[in-house]
Amino acid sequence: MPPERRPIGIRVVIPLLTINNETLHSILVFPLILVMENQSSDLLQSALDDLLQEDFKRFKDKLSHSDFEGKGTIPRGRLENADRTDMKNLLMAFYGAAAAVDVTIDVFTQINLRDSAAKLRKEREKDNCPNRKGPIKEIFEKPEKLLFIIDGFDELSSLLDIDEVDLCTDPFQKKPVKTVLCSLLRKKVLQKSFLLITTRPTALEKLQQNLKFPCYAEIMGFSGEERKEYFHKFFCDEKKATQAFNFVKENEMLFTMCFVPIVCWIICTVMKQQMERGEDLAQTSKTTTSVYLLFLSTLLTDHFADSMQQPKTTLWKLCSLAADGILEQKILFEEGDLKKHNLSLCKIQSLFLNKNIFQKDTECESVYSFIHLSFQEFFAALFYMLEENEEKMKKSFSSKKDVNNLLKMYGPSKNNYLMVTVRFLFGLLNKERLNDMEKKLHCKTSSEIKLDLLKWFEVEAKKISSLPYKTYEELRDQLELFHCLYESQEEEFVKSAMDNFQEIRLEHIRLTAMDEIALSFCVKNCCSKQSLYLCNCTLGIGEREEGWIAKLRKWLFPLSTWLLVAVVLLHSLTRNPLMKDPRTSTAYALLEGLKDPNCKLKTISLSSCKLSSAFPEDLSPKTLFTNWSLEKLDLSANTLGDLGLKHLCEGLKHPLCKLQILLLWQCRLSAACCEDLSAALSTNQSLTELELSGNELGDSGIKLLCEGLKHPSCKLQKLVVWDCHLTDACCGDLSSLLSTNRSLRELNLSGNNLSYSGLKLLCEGLKHPNCKLEKLDLSEIHIDEKTTKELEVLQKIKPGLSIVHNVASSHQSPGVIPTLSVDADSSEFCPQGSCAGLGSKWHQICLQ
């Protein structure tokens, strides 16, 4: 049986709202059931009381010989002595309140009491749809007492695309239904009314952007402990429950999928059947598609061990029904829909109801639905994958079987109602699954669809990659493409598809555990040298345990065939409220990963990650010289302090250190740290770029630093000391450095308190033949006319030197670049936190 109704964790944005599924169900559903039962009871009693005695006897006789609703017949002995009230109670007890009215109408029709049937039908409609002449005006006059319930907003998300000018403010104004609904959602009409909306997460962001003062509760699914509890309740047998749960816990993807209750039930069902047959649990796969396929084949095997022809035929028709429903955004089917696809009700019940694939919706007249929307989406995907090899089956399908039409509808807007179906389609591409499906389901699969999906993916990937700026929806679309590839588990297919991405950039995204796994899989199977940016993203969403840190290391670092860039700007990932100890943060996870001999990362950025002086102590010297691949390290905007830098310098001194770029912008450094840094520079032969901007080094600090830079072993080419509290007093030391150092190519002195006297000293060193400087940045420094002339003289002596400075006057010499900021083409670290300078290779990981 599917998961019982029980409380499921809900994360609530506003503390005032604390609710679980059981409470919500009691509040909304129980009163509705009571109302329906009372209405049905009154309707049946009235209809039966109106019958003549002879008609009542005919009614009971027909009822005793007919199988209505596929539930068999009420025992004849109970019918014979029943009066009209007893008859009403029997009908409601046997069929249920709403279905009892349906059955009564059917019996009336079959015994030719059509007037009675019509009357009962009309009375029911009257109860369900109150008199239109009711006090609607009076009701709308008190909107604060109105609650509108909209179920399944993700299927209606296009409503919010309506232009503001088309909305209505008058509830009595005649407008299209979509316009009225959009006006209601945007609070243009009945502004004081309340809305209760359910939606899939895919449409939540769009909904939030358009609501005023939203309060939302997110059903979090099963936590790790709740998953364990569910397994023990499902299996009952303690030994089997422990065996099954331990197996799933070792399979990261399976354990993550059990987060969703319905999937947890499917996995438990499949594993239980495997145990009963003595099969290997390893067959339980690691994608949603494979789990659903295994469940389906197990179901068919159980019911049709002798012949697969009947389920094969029924499966074809069921898939057709599902596909039509998905395309038409239809999840409720009438008997006419079933007949249209030549589906026999009794066969469906015997094949699917018993296993809860298909269930009757007792609240509607002869309306059926898949037990979960994901099953309908799965069968719809199967429809496109299975080949039509029987003419009679072709005639039963009303859907136009063209996967390109489906993909076109999914299209640029990534319609949410098609998203899961498309994901299942990719999941059905796997060769192993296709072979297994053909063997177990005795069906042939299409070989052409794989090429169609790859072509579509190439177009979508190039389209997204070419966008200079991506909206939130476009970023989610990009992530969804990776989910599609993960479902396929076809490495060659994925490698071919990923070649279309020159750069992957995800910004302001809350990444779930499933997102992380899918992204990791795609990156691992990428052959090209590309860039991945995760800007201002949050990891670990959906995980209540700190174990996700270990998972992060697991998928980030065994990267022997690819190299990664992940940039998370402005905020540390420790902002996840679950992460309270800094040593459980992503930054520390990366630190541990660096020690992995398989780690091939070349760049790591941990700016703004709330690191302290203890972090470099862990990082160095062991990590810096054991990791041969690490070339760039960004620890900017962390409170490392002088002690932290001291620890860092120990690693820099090691002869095996290969670090080339070190960024330490705003790290609370003072002049006291420069002695250690100078010693490191005098021994390190790999470091070529050093960023020290925003630290109070002062003149004394620069003096110490210059001593190390003068050492013949120093290979530094770029030094950035923007806003380091420097004055003219340090210019003599800098001038001396420039006249002796043959490696330095770029010097950035922006934002310091330098004047003519200091800059004149600096120019003396720059004029020296040994000076090889190619770029001097003097932005945000006051340049007067005397200094400008000095720079012009320097420019004549060193025509190859590029000088960047503020505009002093209209007087300007060729080669001297007046500006109000740093060189626009520079790829150096930007204090504002830009991503400039990160190479386009899978060589970097940055968390900011």
Tab-separated table of C-alpha atoms in Angstrom, residues 479-728:
chain	number	residue	atom	x	y	z
A	479	LEU	CA	19.826	22.812	-14.119
A	480	GLU	CA	16.888	20.771	-15.398
A	481	LEU	CA	18.926	19.810	-18.474
A	482	PHE	CA	21.489	18.260	-16.150
A	483	HIS	CA	18.757	16.286	-14.410
A	484	CYS	CA	17.739	14.906	-17.798
A	485	LEU	CA	21.284	13.777	-18.502
A	486	TYR	CA	21.616	12.229	-15.064
A	487	GLU	CA	18.460	10.179	-15.596
A	488	SER	CA	19.967	8.674	-18.752
A	489	GLN	CA	23.120	7.356	-17.012
A	490	GLU	CA	24.516	7.063	-20.553
A	491	GLU	CA	28.056	8.380	-20.227
A	492	GLU	CA	28.818	8.624	-23.951
A	493	PHE	CA	25.525	10.399	-24.556
A	494	VAL	CA	26.217	12.772	-21.666
A	495	LYS	CA	29.755	13.512	-22.882
A	496	SER	CA	28.410	14.391	-26.308
A	497	ALA	CA	25.644	16.567	-24.829
A	498	MET	CA	27.949	18.402	-22.396
A	499	ASP	CA	30.259	19.487	-25.203
A	500	ASN	CA	27.639	22.120	-25.968
A	501	PHE	CA	28.386	23.988	-22.733
A	502	GLN	CA	31.345	26.326	-22.822
A	503	GLU	CA	30.332	27.691	-19.456
A	504	ILE	CA	27.830	26.692	-16.796
A	505	ARG	CA	26.679	29.428	-14.462
A	506	LEU	CA	24.128	28.940	-11.696
A	507	GLU	CA	23.363	31.968	-9.517
A	508	HIS	CA	21.143	32.413	-6.466
A	509	ILE	CA	19.987	28.800	-6.663
A	510	ARG	CA	19.049	26.615	-3.712
A	511	LEU	CA	20.618	23.312	-4.673
A	512	THR	CA	18.977	20.199	-3.287
A	513	ALA	CA	20.836	16.941	-2.729
A	514	MET	CA	19.334	15.684	-6.009
A	515	ASP	CA	20.576	18.798	-7.813
A	516	GLU	CA	24.087	18.271	-6.483
A	517	ILE	CA	24.179	14.634	-7.590
A	518	ALA	CA	22.892	15.426	-11.078
A	519	LEU	CA	25.340	18.307	-11.504
A	520	SER	CA	28.227	16.176	-10.279
A	521	PHE	CA	27.404	13.401	-12.746
A	522	CYS	CA	27.353	15.793	-15.691
A	523	VAL	CA	30.587	17.499	-14.710
A	524	LYS	CA	32.364	14.193	-14.224
A	525	ASN	CA	31.383	13.147	-17.731
A	526	CYS	CA	32.529	16.335	-19.399
A	527	CYS	CA	35.478	15.966	-21.755
A	528	SER	CA	36.036	19.598	-22.668
A	529	LYS	CA	37.757	22.224	-20.569
A	530	GLN	CA	34.940	24.400	-19.373
A	531	SER	CA	33.869	26.608	-16.476
A	532	LEU	CA	31.269	25.981	-13.818
A	533	TYR	CA	30.134	28.899	-11.655
A	534	LEU	CA	27.856	28.406	-8.662
A	535	CYS	CA	27.337	32.027	-7.686
A	536	ASN	CA	25.596	32.747	-4.393
A	537	CYS	CA	24.192	29.233	-4.229
A	538	THR	CA	23.200	27.263	-1.164
A	539	LEU	CA	24.040	23.589	-0.883
A	540	GLY	CA	22.530	20.911	1.308
A	541	ILE	CA	18.876	21.946	0.928
A	542	GLY	CA	16.656	19.074	1.942
A	543	GLU	CA	19.296	17.438	4.105
A	544	ARG	CA	18.732	17.711	7.832
A	545	GLU	CA	21.961	15.964	8.758
A	546	GLU	CA	25.444	17.395	8.496
A	547	GLY	CA	26.354	14.306	6.470
A	548	TRP	CA	25.905	16.323	3.275
A	549	ILE	CA	29.359	17.769	3.848
A	550	ALA	CA	30.851	14.323	3.343
A	551	LYS	CA	28.712	13.940	0.225
A	552	LEU	CA	30.041	17.228	-1.109
A	553	ARG	CA	33.600	15.992	-0.769
A	554	LYS	CA	32.600	12.731	-2.385
A	555	TRP	CA	31.271	14.336	-5.568
A	556	LEU	CA	33.672	17.244	-5.836
A	557	PHE	CA	37.057	15.681	-5.451
A	558	PRO	CA	37.615	12.273	-7.105
A	559	LEU	CA	38.029	14.186	-10.351
A	560	SER	CA	40.792	12.493	-12.332
A	561	THR	CA	39.171	13.037	-15.734
A	562	TRP	CA	37.766	16.538	-15.315
A	563	LEU	CA	38.577	19.774	-13.579
A	564	LEU	CA	36.095	22.023	-11.870
A	565	VAL	CA	35.275	25.680	-11.420
A	566	ALA	CA	32.560	26.422	-8.895
A	567	VAL	CA	32.116	30.016	-7.810
A	568	VAL	CA	29.764	30.993	-5.032
A	569	LEU	CA	29.847	34.756	-4.643
A	570	LEU	CA	29.113	37.161	-1.801
A	571	HIS	CA	27.847	34.700	0.774
A	572	SER	CA	29.413	31.709	2.443
A	573	LEU	CA	27.628	28.431	2.126
A	574	THR	CA	27.761	28.261	5.894
A	575	ARG	CA	24.767	30.571	5.806
A	576	ASN	CA	22.728	27.367	5.577
A	577	PRO	CA	21.077	27.497	9.035
A	578	LEU	CA	21.833	23.823	9.543
A	579	MET	CA	25.575	24.525	9.520
A	580	LYS	CA	26.470	25.972	12.915
A	581	ASP	CA	30.092	24.867	13.344
A	582	PRO	CA	32.405	26.569	10.796
A	583	ARG	CA	34.324	23.321	10.511
A	584	THR	CA	31.214	21.684	9.076
A	585	SER	CA	31.109	24.295	6.321
A	586	THR	CA	31.702	23.721	2.650
A	587	ALA	CA	35.065	25.489	2.944
A	588	TYR	CA	36.354	22.870	5.346
A	589	ALA	CA	34.893	20.140	3.149
A	590	LEU	CA	36.999	21.512	0.307
A	591	LEU	CA	40.041	21.570	2.545
A	592	GLU	CA	39.683	17.866	3.257
A	593	GLY	CA	39.122	17.204	-0.412
A	594	LEU	CA	42.382	18.926	-1.326
A	595	LYS	CA	44.232	16.176	0.495
A	596	ASP	CA	42.727	13.575	-1.807
A	597	PRO	CA	45.452	12.367	-4.212
A	598	ASN	CA	42.844	12.239	-7.007
A	599	CYS	CA	41.961	15.905	-6.630
A	600	LYS	CA	42.799	17.801	-9.824
A	601	LEU	CA	41.456	21.215	-8.871
A	602	LYS	CA	43.614	24.103	-10.024
A	603	THR	CA	41.715	27.018	-8.507
A	604	ILE	CA	39.909	27.332	-5.197
A	605	SER	CA	38.153	30.485	-4.054
A	606	LEU	CA	36.879	30.652	-0.508
A	607	SER	CA	36.222	34.371	-0.275
A	608	SER	CA	33.653	35.554	2.281
A	609	CYS	CA	33.444	32.115	3.861
A	610	LYS	CA	33.820	33.251	7.469
A	611	LEU	CA	37.234	31.663	7.816
A	612	SER	CA	39.493	32.494	10.733
A	613	SER	CA	43.204	32.245	11.415
A	614	ALA	CA	42.720	28.549	12.231
A	615	PHE	CA	41.845	27.724	8.643
A	616	PRO	CA	45.281	28.376	7.084
A	617	GLU	CA	46.787	26.344	9.932
A	618	ASP	CA	44.806	23.356	8.620
A	619	LEU	CA	45.431	24.274	4.999
A	620	SER	CA	49.157	24.647	5.215
A	621	PRO	CA	51.786	23.433	4.802
A	622	LYS	CA	50.556	19.876	4.282
A	623	THR	CA	47.796	20.619	1.791
A	624	LEU	CA	49.591	23.225	-0.298
A	625	PHE	CA	52.551	21.049	-1.167
A	626	THR	CA	50.762	17.684	-1.332
A	627	ASN	CA	48.322	18.994	-3.932
A	628	TRP	CA	50.316	19.334	-7.140
A	629	SER	CA	47.401	20.702	-9.162
A	630	LEU	CA	46.490	23.721	-7.022
A	631	GLU	CA	47.585	26.899	-8.813
A	632	LYS	CA	45.224	29.598	-7.552
A	633	LEU	CA	43.937	30.195	-4.020
A	634	ASP	CA	41.509	32.987	-3.074
A	635	LEU	CA	40.947	33.546	0.654
A	636	SER	CA	39.718	37.134	0.327
A	637	ALA	CA	37.288	38.753	2.765
A	638	ASN	CA	38.029	36.360	5.616
A	639	THR	CA	39.405	37.319	9.035
A	640	LEU	CA	42.676	35.418	8.675
A	641	GLY	CA	44.768	38.040	10.438
A	642	ASP	CA	48.550	37.988	10.800
A	643	LEU	CA	48.496	34.609	12.546
A	644	GLY	CA	46.533	33.069	9.701
A	645	LEU	CA	48.997	34.402	7.150
A	646	LYS	CA	51.898	33.066	9.212
A	647	HIS	CA	50.442	29.560	8.916
A	648	LEU	CA	49.879	30.086	5.214
A	649	CYS	CA	53.479	31.159	4.643
A	650	GLU	CA	54.717	27.843	6.026
A	651	GLY	CA	53.106	26.134	3.057
A	652	LEU	CA	54.407	28.714	0.607
A	653	LYS	CA	57.982	28.025	1.744
A	654	HIS	CA	57.789	24.339	0.953
A	655	PRO	CA	59.866	23.419	-2.122
A	656	LEU	CA	57.035	21.350	-3.632
A	657	CYS	CA	54.461	24.152	-3.453
A	658	LYS	CA	53.080	24.858	-6.957
A	659	LEU	CA	50.736	27.745	-6.060
A	660	GLN	CA	50.895	30.564	-8.632
A	661	ILE	CA	48.178	33.026	-7.572
A	662	LEU	CA	47.313	34.026	-4.005
A	663	LEU	CA	44.448	36.467	-3.349
A	664	LEU	CA	44.197	37.937	0.168
A	665	TRP	CA	42.009	40.992	-0.286
A	666	GLN	CA	40.588	42.343	3.023
A	667	CYS	CA	41.961	39.647	5.323
A	668	ARG	CA	42.686	41.882	8.333
A	669	LEU	CA	46.433	41.840	7.707
A	670	SER	CA	48.877	44.374	9.180
A	671	ALA	CA	52.562	45.247	8.811
A	672	ALA	CA	53.380	42.507	11.317
A	673	CYS	CA	52.635	39.768	8.795
A	674	CYS	CA	54.927	41.147	6.102
A	675	GLU	CA	58.089	39.647	7.596
A	676	ASP	CA	56.655	36.127	7.218
A	677	LEU	CA	55.360	36.944	3.770
A	678	SER	CA	58.724	38.389	2.734
A	679	ALA	CA	60.496	35.225	3.859
A	680	ALA	CA	58.023	33.116	1.869
A	681	LEU	CA	58.521	35.226	-1.272
A	682	SER	CA	62.263	34.884	-1.054
A	683	THR	CA	62.060	31.095	-1.185
A	684	ASN	CA	58.920	30.361	-3.220
A	685	GLN	CA	59.652	30.010	-6.943
A	686	SER	CA	56.120	29.356	-8.220
A	687	LEU	CA	54.083	32.351	-6.998
A	688	THR	CA	53.517	34.875	-9.796
A	689	GLU	CA	50.578	36.967	-8.496
A	690	LEU	CA	49.891	38.368	-5.035
A	691	GLU	CA	46.761	40.368	-4.099
A	692	LEU	CA	46.934	42.207	-0.756
A	693	SER	CA	44.368	44.987	-1.320
A	694	GLY	CA	42.310	46.370	1.532
A	695	ASN	CA	44.816	45.451	4.262
A	696	GLU	CA	46.523	48.011	6.538
A	697	LEU	CA	50.079	47.086	5.615
A	698	GLY	CA	51.358	50.650	5.775
A	699	ASP	CA	54.782	51.876	4.726
A	700	SER	CA	56.635	49.661	7.191
A	701	GLY	CA	54.854	46.594	5.847
A	702	ILE	CA	55.752	47.417	2.227
A	703	LYS	CA	59.374	47.988	3.267
A	704	LEU	CA	59.556	44.411	4.648
A	705	LEU	CA	57.747	43.052	1.616
A	706	CYS	CA	60.205	44.674	-0.784
A	707	GLU	CA	63.091	42.802	0.880
A	708	GLY	CA	61.579	39.480	-0.135
A	709	LEU	CA	60.665	40.715	-3.595
A	710	LYS	CA	64.298	41.691	-4.250
A	711	HIS	CA	65.504	38.126	-3.712
A	712	PRO	CA	66.730	36.461	-6.913
A	713	SER	CA	64.504	33.394	-6.267
A	714	CYS	CA	61.342	35.522	-6.218
A	715	LYS	CA	59.353	35.089	-9.434
A	716	LEU	CA	56.413	37.380	-8.628
A	717	GLN	CA	55.035	39.134	-11.728
A	718	LYS	CA	51.997	40.951	-10.332
A	719	LEU	CA	51.592	42.774	-7.019
A	720	VAL	CA	48.306	44.451	-6.036
A	721	VAL	CA	48.393	46.670	-2.939
A	722	TRP	CA	45.253	48.722	-3.587
A	723	ASP	CA	44.144	50.747	-0.524
A	724	CYS	CA	46.885	49.458	1.798
A	725	HIS	CA	47.373	52.779	3.640
A	726	LEU	CA	50.589	53.638	1.790
A	727	THR	CA	52.167	57.112	1.700
A	728	ASP	CA	55.104	58.787	-0.031
